[in-house]
CSV table of C-alpha atoms in Angstrom, one decimal:
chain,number,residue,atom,x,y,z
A,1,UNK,CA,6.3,19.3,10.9
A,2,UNK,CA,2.9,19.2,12.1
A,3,UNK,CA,2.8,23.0,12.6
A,4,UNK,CA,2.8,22.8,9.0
A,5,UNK,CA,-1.1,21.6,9.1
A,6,UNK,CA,-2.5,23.3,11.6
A,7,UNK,CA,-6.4,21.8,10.6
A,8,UNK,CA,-5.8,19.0,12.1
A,9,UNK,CA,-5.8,16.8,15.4
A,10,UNK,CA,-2.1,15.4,15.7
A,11,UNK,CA,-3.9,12.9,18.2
A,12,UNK,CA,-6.4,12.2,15.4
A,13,UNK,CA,-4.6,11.1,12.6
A,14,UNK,CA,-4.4,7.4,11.3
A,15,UNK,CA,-1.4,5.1,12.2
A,16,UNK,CA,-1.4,3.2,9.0
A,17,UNK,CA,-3.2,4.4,5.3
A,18,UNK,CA,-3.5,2.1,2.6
A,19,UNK,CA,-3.9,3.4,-0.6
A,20,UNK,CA,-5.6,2.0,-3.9
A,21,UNK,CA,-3.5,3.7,-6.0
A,22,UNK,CA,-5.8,3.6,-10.0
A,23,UNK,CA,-6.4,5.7,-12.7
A,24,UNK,CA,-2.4,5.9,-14.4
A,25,UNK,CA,-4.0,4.5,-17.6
A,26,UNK,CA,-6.9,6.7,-18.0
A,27,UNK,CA,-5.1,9.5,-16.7
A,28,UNK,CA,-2.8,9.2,-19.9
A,29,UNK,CA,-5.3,8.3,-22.2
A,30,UNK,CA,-7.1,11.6,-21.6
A,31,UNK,CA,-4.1,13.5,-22.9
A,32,UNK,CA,-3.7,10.9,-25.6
A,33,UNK,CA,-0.5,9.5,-24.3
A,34,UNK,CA,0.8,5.9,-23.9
A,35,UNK,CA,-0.3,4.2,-20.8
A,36,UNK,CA,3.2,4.1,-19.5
A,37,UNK,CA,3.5,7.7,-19.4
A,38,UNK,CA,0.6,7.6,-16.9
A,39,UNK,CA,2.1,5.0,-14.5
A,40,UNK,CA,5.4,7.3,-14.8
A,41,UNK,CA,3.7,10.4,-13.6
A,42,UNK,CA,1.7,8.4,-10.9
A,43,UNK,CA,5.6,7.5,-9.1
A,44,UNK,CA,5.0,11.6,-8.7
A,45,UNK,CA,2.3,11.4,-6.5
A,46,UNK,CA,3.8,8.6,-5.0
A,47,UNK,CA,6.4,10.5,-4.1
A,48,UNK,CA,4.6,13.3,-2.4
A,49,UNK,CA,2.0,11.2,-0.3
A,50,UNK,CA,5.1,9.3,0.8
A,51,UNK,CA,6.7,13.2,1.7
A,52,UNK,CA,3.4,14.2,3.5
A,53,UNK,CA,2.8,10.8,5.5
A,54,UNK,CA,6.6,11.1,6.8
A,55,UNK,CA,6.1,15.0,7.9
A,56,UNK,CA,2.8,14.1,9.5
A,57,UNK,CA,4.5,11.3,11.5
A,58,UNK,CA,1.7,9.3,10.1
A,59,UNK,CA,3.3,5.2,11.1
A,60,UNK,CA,2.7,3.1,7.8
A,61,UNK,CA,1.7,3.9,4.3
A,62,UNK,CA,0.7,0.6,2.1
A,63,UNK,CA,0.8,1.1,-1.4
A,64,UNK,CA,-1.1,-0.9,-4.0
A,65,UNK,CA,1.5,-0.7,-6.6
A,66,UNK,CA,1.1,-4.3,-8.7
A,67,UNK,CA,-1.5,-7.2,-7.9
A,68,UNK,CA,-1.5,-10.7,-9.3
A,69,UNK,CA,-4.1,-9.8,-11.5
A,70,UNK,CA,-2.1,-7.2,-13.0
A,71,UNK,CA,0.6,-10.3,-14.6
A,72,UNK,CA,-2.7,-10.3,-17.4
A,73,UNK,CA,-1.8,-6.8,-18.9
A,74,UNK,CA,0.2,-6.6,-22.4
A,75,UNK,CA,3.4,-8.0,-21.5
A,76,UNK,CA,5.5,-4.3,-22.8
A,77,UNK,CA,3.2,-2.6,-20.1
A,78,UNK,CA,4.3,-5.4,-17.7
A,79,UNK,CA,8.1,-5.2,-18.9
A,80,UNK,CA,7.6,-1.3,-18.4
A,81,UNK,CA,5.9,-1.5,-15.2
A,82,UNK,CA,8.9,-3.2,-13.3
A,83,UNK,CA,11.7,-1.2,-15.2
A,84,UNK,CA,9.7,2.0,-13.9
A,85,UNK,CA,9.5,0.1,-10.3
A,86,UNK,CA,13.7,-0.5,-10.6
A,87,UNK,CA,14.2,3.0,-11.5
A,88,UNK,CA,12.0,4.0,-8.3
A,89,UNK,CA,14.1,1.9,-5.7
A,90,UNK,CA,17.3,3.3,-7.2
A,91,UNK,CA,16.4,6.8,-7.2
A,92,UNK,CA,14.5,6.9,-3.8
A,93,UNK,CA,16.7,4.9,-1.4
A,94,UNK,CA,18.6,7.8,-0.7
A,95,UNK,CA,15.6,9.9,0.6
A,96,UNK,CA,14.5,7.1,2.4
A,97,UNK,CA,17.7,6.8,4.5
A,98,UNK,CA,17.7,10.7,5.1
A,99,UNK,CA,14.3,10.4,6.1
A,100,UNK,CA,14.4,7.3,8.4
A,101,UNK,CA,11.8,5.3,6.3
A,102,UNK,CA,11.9,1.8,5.7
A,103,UNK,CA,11.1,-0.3,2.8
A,104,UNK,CA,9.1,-3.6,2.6
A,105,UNK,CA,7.0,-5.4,0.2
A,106,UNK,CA,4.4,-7.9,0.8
A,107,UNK,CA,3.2,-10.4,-2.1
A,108,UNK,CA,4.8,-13.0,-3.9
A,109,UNK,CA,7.8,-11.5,-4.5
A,110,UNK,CA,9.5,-14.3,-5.5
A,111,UNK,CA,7.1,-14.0,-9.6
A,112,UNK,CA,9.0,-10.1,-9.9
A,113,UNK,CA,11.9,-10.7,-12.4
A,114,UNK,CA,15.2,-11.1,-11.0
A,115,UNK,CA,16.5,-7.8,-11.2
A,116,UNK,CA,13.6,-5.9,-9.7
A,117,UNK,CA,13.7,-8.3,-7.1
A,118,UNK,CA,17.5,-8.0,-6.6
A,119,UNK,CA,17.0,-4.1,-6.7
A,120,UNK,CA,14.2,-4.9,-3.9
A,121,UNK,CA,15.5,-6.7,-1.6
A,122,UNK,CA,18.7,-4.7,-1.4
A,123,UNK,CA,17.0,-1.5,-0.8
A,124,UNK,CA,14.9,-3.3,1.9
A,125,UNK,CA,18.1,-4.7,3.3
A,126,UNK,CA,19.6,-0.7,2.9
A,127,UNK,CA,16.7,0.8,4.9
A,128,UNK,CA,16.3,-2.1,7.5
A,129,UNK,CA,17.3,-0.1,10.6
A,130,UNK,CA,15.0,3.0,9.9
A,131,UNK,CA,12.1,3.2,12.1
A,132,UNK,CA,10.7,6.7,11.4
A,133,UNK,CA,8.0,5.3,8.9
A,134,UNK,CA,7.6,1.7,7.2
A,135,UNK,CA,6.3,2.2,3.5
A,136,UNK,CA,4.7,-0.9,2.3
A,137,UNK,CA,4.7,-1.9,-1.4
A,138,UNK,CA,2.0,-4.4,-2.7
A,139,UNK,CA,3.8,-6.2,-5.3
A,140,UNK,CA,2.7,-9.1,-7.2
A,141,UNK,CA,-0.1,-9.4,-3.9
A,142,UNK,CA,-3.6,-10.2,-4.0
A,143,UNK,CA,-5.8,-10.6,-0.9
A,144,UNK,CA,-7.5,-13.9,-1.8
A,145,UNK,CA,-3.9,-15.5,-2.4
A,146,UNK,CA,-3.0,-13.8,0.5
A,147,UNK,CA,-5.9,-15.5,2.3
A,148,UNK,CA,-4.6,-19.1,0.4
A,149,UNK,CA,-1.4,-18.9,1.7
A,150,UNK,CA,-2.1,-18.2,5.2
A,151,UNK,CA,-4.7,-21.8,5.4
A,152,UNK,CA,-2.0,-23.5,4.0
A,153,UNK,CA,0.5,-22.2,6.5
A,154,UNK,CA,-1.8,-22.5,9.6
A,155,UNK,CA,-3.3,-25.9,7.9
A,156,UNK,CA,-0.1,-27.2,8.0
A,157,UNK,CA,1.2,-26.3,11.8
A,158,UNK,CA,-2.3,-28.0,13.0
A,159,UNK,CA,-1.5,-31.0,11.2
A,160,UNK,CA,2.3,-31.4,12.1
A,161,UNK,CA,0.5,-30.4,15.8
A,162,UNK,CA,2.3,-27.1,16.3
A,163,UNK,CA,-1.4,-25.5,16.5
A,164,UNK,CA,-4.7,-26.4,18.3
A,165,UNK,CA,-7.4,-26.1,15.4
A,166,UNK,CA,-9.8,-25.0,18.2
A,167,UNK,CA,-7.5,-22.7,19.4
A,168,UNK,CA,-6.8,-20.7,16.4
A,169,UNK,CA,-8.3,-16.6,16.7
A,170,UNK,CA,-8.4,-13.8,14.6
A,171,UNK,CA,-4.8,-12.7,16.2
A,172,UNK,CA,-3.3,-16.2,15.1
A,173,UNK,CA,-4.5,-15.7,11.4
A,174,UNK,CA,-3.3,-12.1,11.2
A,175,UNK,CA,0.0,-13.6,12.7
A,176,UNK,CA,0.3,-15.7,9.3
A,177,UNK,CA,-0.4,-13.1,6.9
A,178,UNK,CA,1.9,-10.6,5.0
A,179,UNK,CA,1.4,-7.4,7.4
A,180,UNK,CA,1.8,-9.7,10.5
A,181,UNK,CA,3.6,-7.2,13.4
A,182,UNK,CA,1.0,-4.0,11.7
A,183,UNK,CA,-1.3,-2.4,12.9
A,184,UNK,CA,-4.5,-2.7,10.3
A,185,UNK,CA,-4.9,0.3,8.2
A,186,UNK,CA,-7.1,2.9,9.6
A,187,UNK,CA,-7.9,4.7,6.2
A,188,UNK,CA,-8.2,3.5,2.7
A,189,UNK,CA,-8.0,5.5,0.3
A,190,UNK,CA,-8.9,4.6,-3.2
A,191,UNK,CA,-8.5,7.2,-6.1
A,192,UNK,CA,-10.0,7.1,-10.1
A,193,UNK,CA,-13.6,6.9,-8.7
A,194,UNK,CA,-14.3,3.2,-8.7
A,195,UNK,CA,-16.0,2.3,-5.6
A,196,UNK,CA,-14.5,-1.6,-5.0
A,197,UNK,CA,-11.7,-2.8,-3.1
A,198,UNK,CA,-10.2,-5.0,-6.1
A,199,UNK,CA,-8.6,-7.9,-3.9
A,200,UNK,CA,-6.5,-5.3,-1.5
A,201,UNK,CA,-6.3,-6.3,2.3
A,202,UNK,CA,-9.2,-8.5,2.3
A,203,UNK,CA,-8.7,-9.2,6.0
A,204,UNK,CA,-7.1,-6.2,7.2
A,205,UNK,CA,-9.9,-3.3,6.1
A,206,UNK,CA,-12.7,-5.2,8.1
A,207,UNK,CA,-12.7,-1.4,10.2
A,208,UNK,CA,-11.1,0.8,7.9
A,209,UNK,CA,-12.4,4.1,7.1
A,210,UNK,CA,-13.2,4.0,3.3
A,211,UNK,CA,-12.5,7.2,1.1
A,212,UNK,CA,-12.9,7.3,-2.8
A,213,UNK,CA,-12.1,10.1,-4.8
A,214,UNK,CA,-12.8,10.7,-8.4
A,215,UNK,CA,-9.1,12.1,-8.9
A,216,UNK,CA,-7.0,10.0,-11.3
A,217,UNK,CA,-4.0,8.8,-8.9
A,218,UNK,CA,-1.2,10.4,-11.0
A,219,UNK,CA,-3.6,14.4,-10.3
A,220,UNK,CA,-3.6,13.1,-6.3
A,221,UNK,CA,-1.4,15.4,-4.5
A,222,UNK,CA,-1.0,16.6,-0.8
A,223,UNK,CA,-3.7,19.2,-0.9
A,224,UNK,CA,-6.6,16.3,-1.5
A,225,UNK,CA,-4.7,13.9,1.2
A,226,UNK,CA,-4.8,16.4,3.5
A,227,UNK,CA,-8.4,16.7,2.8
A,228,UNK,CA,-9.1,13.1,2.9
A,229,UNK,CA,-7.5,13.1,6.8
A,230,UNK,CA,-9.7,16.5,7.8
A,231,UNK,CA,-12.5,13.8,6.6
A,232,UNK,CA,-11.6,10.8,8.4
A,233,UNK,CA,-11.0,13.0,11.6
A,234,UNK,CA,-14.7,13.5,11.3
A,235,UNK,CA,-15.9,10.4,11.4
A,236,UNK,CA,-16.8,8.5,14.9
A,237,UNK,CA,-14.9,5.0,14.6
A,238,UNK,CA,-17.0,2.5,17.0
A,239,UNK,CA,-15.6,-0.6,15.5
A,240,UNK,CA,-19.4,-2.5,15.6
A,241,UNK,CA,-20.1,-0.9,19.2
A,242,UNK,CA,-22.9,1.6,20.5
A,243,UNK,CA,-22.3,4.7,20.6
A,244,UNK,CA,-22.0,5.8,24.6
């Protein structure tokens, strides 16, 4: 499907983009809707970025869909927020089969209500063999808790003397977080114009190309993604190392 965007370097393109996904709220309050309105519309773009990573072959797309933070909002947003996230794993496992893309969420999982977390886990379970494209949800996830509960876990080998402390590297600790197996994402993206990373992949955007956009998430479509890659294609990634 490549063919499709001749602009850019098939060899060039990022193996996993992570995406701060914000501005469903302000997006609805500028047309003087309810805020819910605006998260519905933003499962639209969701839908096409997901289209476009899967025709550009691009590896693994990370969503910021719901941090631990977000448990603070009104609890009817909240209660709308995970019907909206039900409705979504019902209505898109079947695309995901035909497209050979597999579901997982990182987070704690376990503070989703039961039903979305039913729903979840049996359309990860569903779309378990596909290997075309692993979408990532962040649900319920925050980086520092993330950070937490991977000391704990390590903490906890070294004292039951599983681990050497003074052996422990930076491939142990990735090892013990939620995207252990993954490649780190080589682009984030982060839409709505606020230039902070709001507790997203603390650990795992050390070398990411950074792109913000002023466009409200539920307005990003494949035209400004595409755009975003023609970007990042650009831009000489030496990982801290002279240029040669």
């Amino acid at each position: 499907m490549l063919s499709a965007y001749p602009d850019l370097d098939a060899a060039n393109l990022p193996a996993h983009v992570a995406i701060i996904m914000d501005g469903n709220g302000r997006w609805a309050k500028k047309r003087l809707l309810n805020r819910i309105k605006g998260h519905e519309q933003g499962t639209e773009a969701v839908r096409s970025i997901v289209r476009t990573c899967r025709e550009l072959g691009i590896s693994i797309l990370t969503l910021y869909a719901f941090s631990t933070e977000n448990w603070q909002r009104p609890k009817t947003e909240v209660a709308a927020l995970m019907n909206l996230l039900k409705r979504f794993l019902e209505s898109e496992l079947e695309e995901m089969m035909n497209k050979d893309i597999r579901l997982n969420a990182i987070g704690e999982i376990e503070r989703l209500p039961e039903d979305v977390r039913q729903m979840l886990q049996k359309t990860m379970k569903s779309t378990e063999n596909n290997n075309s494209m692993l979408l990532n949800l962040a649900l319920s996830y925050g980086g520092r808790a993330e950070i937490v509960r991977m000391v704990r876990e390590i903490s906890k080998k070294a004292k039951n003397g599983e681990i050497d402390p003074d052996s422990i590297t930076s491939s142990i600790v990735s090892d013990h977080l939620y995207t252990r197996g993954m490649q780190d994402p080589d682009l984030l993206i982060r839409t709505s114009g606020e230039i902070r990373i709001s507790n997203f992949l603390l650990w795992q955007v050390a070398y990411s190309e950074i792109f913000v956009t002023d466009t409200l998430w539920p307005d990003f479509g494949k035209d400004e993604f595409v755009r975003i890659l023609k970007g990042y294609q650009q831009r000489e990634r030496r990982f801290g190392k002279v240029e040669a």
